[in-house]
C-alpha positions as a printed Julia matrix, in Angstrom:
337×3 Matrix{Float64}:
 -58.18  -27.55  -36.93
 -56.67  -26.88  -40.38
 -55.88  -23.15  -39.15
 -54.42  -23.78  -35.67
 -52.17  -26.56  -36.7
 -50.89  -24.32  -39.72
 -49.85  -21.34  -37.2
 -48.28  -23.87  -35.08
 -46.22  -24.45  -38.17
 -45.25  -21.89  -38.65
 -44.56  -20.69  -35.21
 -42.36  -23.25  -35.68
 -40.54  -23.06  -38.52
 -40.14  -19.61  -36.99
 -38.63  -20.35  -34.13
 -36.19  -22.86  -35.65
 -35.74  -19.77  -38.5
 -34.83  -18.2   -35.44
 -32.66  -20.27  -33.55
 -31.03  -21.0   -36.74
 -30.07  -17.27  -36.38
 -28.72  -17.42  -32.9
 -27.07  -20.0   -32.93
 -25.21  -18.28  -36.73
 -25.32  -14.71  -35.41
 -22.95  -16.95  -31.49
 -21.5   -18.6   -34.04
 -19.85  -15.41  -35.92
 -19.68  -13.69  -32.81
 -17.22  -15.88  -30.68
 -15.54  -13.09  -29.5
 -11.22  -14.38  -28.88
  -8.92  -12.35  -26.64
  -5.14  -10.93  -28.26
  -2.7    -9.5   -25.34
  -0.1    -7.7   -25.85
   2.01   -4.94  -24.71
   2.68   -2.38  -27.87
   1.14    0.8   -28.09
  -1.67    0.97  -30.23
   0.66    3.07  -32.88
   2.97   -0.17  -32.76
   3.83   -2.45  -35.22
   2.4    -5.51  -33.66
  -0.77   -4.03  -33.44
  -0.69   -3.52  -36.9
   0.36   -7.26  -37.5
  -2.4    -8.21  -35.05
  -4.5    -6.99  -36.37
  -3.79   -7.93  -40.16
  -4.2   -11.81  -38.08
  -7.77  -10.64  -37.0
  -8.97   -9.26  -40.2
  -7.78  -12.94  -41.66
  -9.31  -14.61  -39.04
 -12.87  -13.99  -39.9
 -11.91  -13.89  -43.13
  -9.96  -17.11  -43.11
 -13.56  -19.15  -40.97
 -16.08  -17.02  -42.74
 -17.4   -15.79  -40.09
 -17.36  -17.2   -36.74
 -14.79  -16.0   -34.83
 -13.92  -12.25  -34.2
 -10.33  -10.99  -31.78
 -10.79   -8.34  -29.91
  -7.59   -6.43  -29.29
  -5.57   -5.31  -26.14
  -3.0    -3.99  -26.72
  -0.82   -1.67  -23.87
  -0.93   -4.04  -21.41
  -4.55   -3.54  -20.63
  -5.01   -7.27  -19.45
  -1.65   -7.83  -18.8
   2.15   -7.97  -18.85
   4.67  -10.3   -20.97
   4.7   -12.99  -18.31
   1.29  -13.14  -16.82
  -0.08  -12.44  -20.84
   1.3   -15.95  -20.84
  -0.02  -17.23  -17.82
  -3.39  -16.73  -18.93
  -2.84  -17.99  -21.78
  -1.97  -21.51  -19.98
  -5.39  -20.3   -17.25
  -7.65  -19.39  -21.33
  -7.67  -16.08  -19.75
  -6.55  -15.1   -23.26
  -6.28  -17.28  -27.32
  -4.22  -14.68  -28.29
  -0.36  -13.02  -26.85
   2.59  -11.34  -28.82
   5.93  -11.47  -27.12
   9.41  -11.56  -27.42
  10.74  -15.73  -27.52
  12.2   -14.74  -23.93
   9.2   -14.25  -22.36
   8.34  -17.12  -22.84
  11.79  -19.59  -21.67
  10.04  -19.83  -17.59
   7.96  -22.15  -18.86
  10.54  -24.31  -21.48
  14.03  -22.39  -19.94
  16.29  -23.23  -22.87
  14.11  -20.92  -24.91
  16.52  -18.82  -23.09
  19.48  -20.43  -25.6
  17.94  -17.57  -28.16
  18.59  -14.44  -26.86
  22.37  -15.47  -27.1
  24.65  -12.15  -27.62
  25.34  -12.22  -31.4
  23.88  -15.28  -32.88
  22.98  -13.4   -35.93
  23.11  -10.4   -37.89
  21.28   -9.34  -40.37
  16.75  -10.45  -40.94
  17.11  -13.01  -43.44
  19.62  -14.79  -40.93
  17.49  -14.37  -38.28
  14.24  -15.46  -40.28
  15.74  -18.34  -41.06
  16.86  -19.4   -38.0
  13.08  -19.42  -36.96
  11.39  -20.54  -39.3
  14.01  -23.57  -40.55
  16.33  -24.11  -36.98
  15.88  -28.19  -36.67
  16.77  -27.26  -32.61
  14.37  -25.06  -33.15
  11.07  -26.54  -34.67
  11.63  -29.28  -31.61
  12.37  -27.12  -28.72
   8.72  -25.08  -30.5
   6.85  -28.37  -30.13
   7.48  -28.95  -26.86
   5.32  -25.8   -26.35
   2.05  -27.0   -26.48
   2.67  -29.32  -23.55
   2.95  -26.08  -21.53
  -0.52  -24.39  -22.69
   0.37  -22.76  -25.45
   1.3   -23.36  -29.0
   3.64  -21.1   -31.66
   2.08  -20.21  -34.66
   3.83  -18.21  -36.52
   6.79  -15.16  -35.43
   6.42  -11.98  -35.7
   9.58   -9.32  -36.25
  10.65   -6.67  -33.84
  14.19   -6.84  -35.15
  17.42   -6.52  -33.35
  17.35   -5.4   -29.5
  19.63   -2.45  -28.72
  20.3     0.16  -25.75
  18.63    3.69  -24.65
  19.95    4.7   -22.2
  21.08    8.25  -20.17
  24.3     8.95  -20.57
  26.02    7.52  -23.7
  26.89    4.37  -24.46
  29.87    4.72  -26.46
  31.75    1.12  -25.25
  31.58   -1.29  -22.47
  33.25    1.09  -20.04
  30.79    3.31  -20.6
  28.54    1.12  -18.32
  30.55    0.35  -15.07
  28.09    0.88  -12.03
  25.17    1.89  -13.84
  21.2    -0.34  -13.7
  19.86   -1.32  -16.96
  16.39   -2.64  -16.8
  16.19   -6.47  -17.94
  13.03   -8.83  -18.64
  12.6   -11.82  -16.71
  15.61  -13.76  -18.74
  18.41  -15.55  -17.52
  20.19  -14.67  -20.62
  19.58  -11.24  -20.75
  20.88  -10.42  -17.76
  24.57  -12.31  -18.31
  24.77  -10.76  -21.44
  23.9    -7.12  -19.24
  25.85   -7.38  -16.43
  29.28   -9.03  -18.7
  28.92   -5.46  -20.5
  29.26   -4.44  -17.93
  26.0    -3.39  -16.03
  24.03   -3.71  -12.62
  20.62   -5.72  -13.98
  16.91   -4.41  -12.86
  14.11   -6.54  -13.4
  11.24   -5.03  -14.24
   7.55   -5.29  -16.92
   7.66   -2.94  -19.38
   5.02   -1.29  -17.79
   7.26   -0.06  -15.17
  10.07    0.88  -17.85
   9.79    3.93  -19.06
   8.66    6.11  -15.36
  11.5     4.59  -13.86
  13.63    5.99  -16.05
  11.82    8.7   -15.91
  12.03    8.38  -11.6
  15.8     7.49  -12.04
  15.34    3.9   -10.48
  17.34    2.45  -13.53
  19.64    4.24  -16.33
  18.61    2.93  -19.57
  17.32   -0.83  -21.09
  17.35   -2.55  -24.33
  14.98   -3.96  -26.7
  14.82   -3.79  -30.25
  14.29    0.21  -32.81
  10.42   -0.59  -33.65
   9.93   -1.25  -29.46
  11.5     1.51  -28.9
   9.4     3.73  -30.47
   6.62    2.57  -30.09
   7.18    3.15  -26.19
   8.98    6.67  -26.43
  11.99    4.85  -24.25
  14.1     7.92  -26.25
  12.3    10.44  -24.44
  13.56    9.15  -21.25
  16.95    7.99  -22.29
  18.23    9.65  -25.09
  21.06    7.78  -26.32
  19.97    5.35  -28.47
  23.1     3.1   -28.92
  22.8     0.29  -31.98
  24.72   -2.8   -30.88
  21.99   -4.97  -32.23
  23.25   -7.54  -29.61
  20.6    -9.31  -29.37
  17.75  -11.01  -32.01
  14.88  -10.86  -30.54
  11.2   -11.53  -33.04
   7.27  -12.07  -31.9
   6.53  -15.63  -31.99
   2.57  -15.28  -31.99
   1.08  -17.65  -29.98
  -2.36  -19.65  -29.2
  -3.53  -21.12  -25.36
  -3.57  -24.86  -26.53
  -6.81  -25.17  -24.77
  -8.31  -22.07  -27.25
  -6.39  -24.19  -29.87
  -8.17  -27.71  -28.91
 -11.9   -26.15  -30.02
 -11.08  -25.01  -33.4
 -12.31  -27.35  -36.06
  -9.14  -29.14  -38.43
 -10.24  -26.42  -41.27
 -10.66  -23.41  -38.41
  -7.07  -24.68  -37.58
  -5.36  -24.08  -40.84
  -7.71  -21.19  -41.59
  -5.95  -19.63  -38.0
  -2.02  -20.79  -39.35
  -3.41  -19.13  -42.1
  -3.39  -15.86  -40.75
  -0.9   -16.32  -38.42
   1.68  -16.21  -41.45
  -0.32  -13.55  -43.42
   0.29  -11.43  -40.51
   4.05  -12.45  -39.73
   4.93  -11.45  -42.9
   3.5    -7.94  -42.62
   5.59   -7.7   -39.35
   8.05   -8.51  -40.83
   8.26   -6.24  -43.8
   7.06   -3.84  -41.82
  10.1    -3.35  -38.94
  12.65   -4.54  -41.19
  11.65   -0.92  -43.26
  10.27    0.79  -41.01
  13.82    1.64  -38.94
  15.97    3.87  -40.76
  12.54    5.9   -40.37
  11.76    4.72  -36.68
  15.65    6.34  -36.62
  15.68    9.89  -37.5
  12.1    10.72  -36.11
  13.84   10.23  -32.39
  16.78   11.89  -33.8
  13.85   15.26  -34.78
  12.57   14.67  -31.69
  16.25   15.51  -29.53
  17.57   11.32  -29.27
  21.76   11.28  -30.48
  21.83    8.15  -32.45
  25.03    5.91  -31.68
  26.91    3.76  -33.72
  29.39    1.9   -31.64
  31.99    0.07  -32.48
  30.93   -3.68  -32.36
  34.28   -5.71  -31.23
  34.35   -4.27  -28.01
  30.72   -5.72  -26.81
  31.43   -9.19  -28.33
  34.29   -9.44  -26.52
  33.29   -8.94  -23.41
  29.64  -10.6   -22.95
  32.28  -14.36  -24.63
  31.21  -15.24  -21.04
  27.78  -15.58  -21.76
  28.44  -18.33  -23.68
  30.88  -20.19  -21.54
  27.63  -19.35  -19.11
  25.07  -21.1   -21.19
  27.4   -24.24  -21.87
  27.35  -24.91  -18.07
  23.61  -24.75  -17.34
  22.08  -25.52  -21.15
  24.45  -28.44  -22.11
  24.55  -29.51  -25.51
  21.95  -27.15  -26.39
  24.51  -24.95  -26.93
  26.07  -26.51  -29.2
  23.06  -27.59  -31.84
  21.81  -23.64  -31.86
  24.93  -22.27  -32.37
  25.79  -24.69  -35.53
  22.06  -23.88  -36.3
  23.24  -20.21  -36.67
  26.73  -21.43  -37.24
  25.11  -22.76  -41.15
  22.88  -20.36  -41.5
  25.48  -16.76  -40.94
  27.61  -18.74  -43.82
  24.31  -19.23  -46.19
  23.3   -15.93  -46.13
  26.07  -13.76  -44.83
  25.58  -10.3   -44.06
  25.01   -7.1   -46.43
């Protein structure tokens, strides 16, 4: 009897131990999916790896992030939809990509809002208007954790682009964002909307004459191979908000929310420094690979896009004045070198 009871007790203890180990293992292997469209060698992937490492560290192994680069799961618009549906847990994309769900975010893509990285960081970290807009996103099914860097948008084209007159009759790929489309049309391009994953082949096949993106994206996705003229207009500052599915966020404990936010801040600092410090070497690499780097006179491009501001006011009203005021204040406080 005693021996049987002892066996039963030991067996129960072993079961509890195994069950406890199972729970611990399950918690350690809670996998969260991170989708983005950058290539594995790009800065987004590098920052995503930092984020994943820090989330695992700060949550003491309770969460593991599995990263899916190069649009493996979805292009940018679809990844944001999957955030809302819970199909993915994290994504990182240009601010304008989120404007489908909050149209006022289109205004962050107005041309020539800021002229330096420091100004751009201050805008995204400290603009009262932008903080207020980001606060509306959880109701849409996702929230911003931090802002990563992509840089300033410039052109790669199959023909030289020295001034807006060179754009006449040419086709420019754009992503689904009114402000970018208006800017391209004001410069003189015909616009063609398509996902970034289709752009390389579309340029190669002559469907479009070029695309516009930050240097880091141009380099990562190798657009300079098929559109060898790289024109540094820096016409739009285009950072990358890191977002989390609201359904996923609400499953985190308060401690894990703080841990994820801390990891996002670490990844943001890494991303910003990496992109800012890599631009010149990336341009040198493109030049060595046969690209032509063009530094045009910016004045004609600034003049060409003036109609974009009035067009924006006609649709977005007082929000235009608010973001322009925040941007002006920041430009004055942090003059570009």
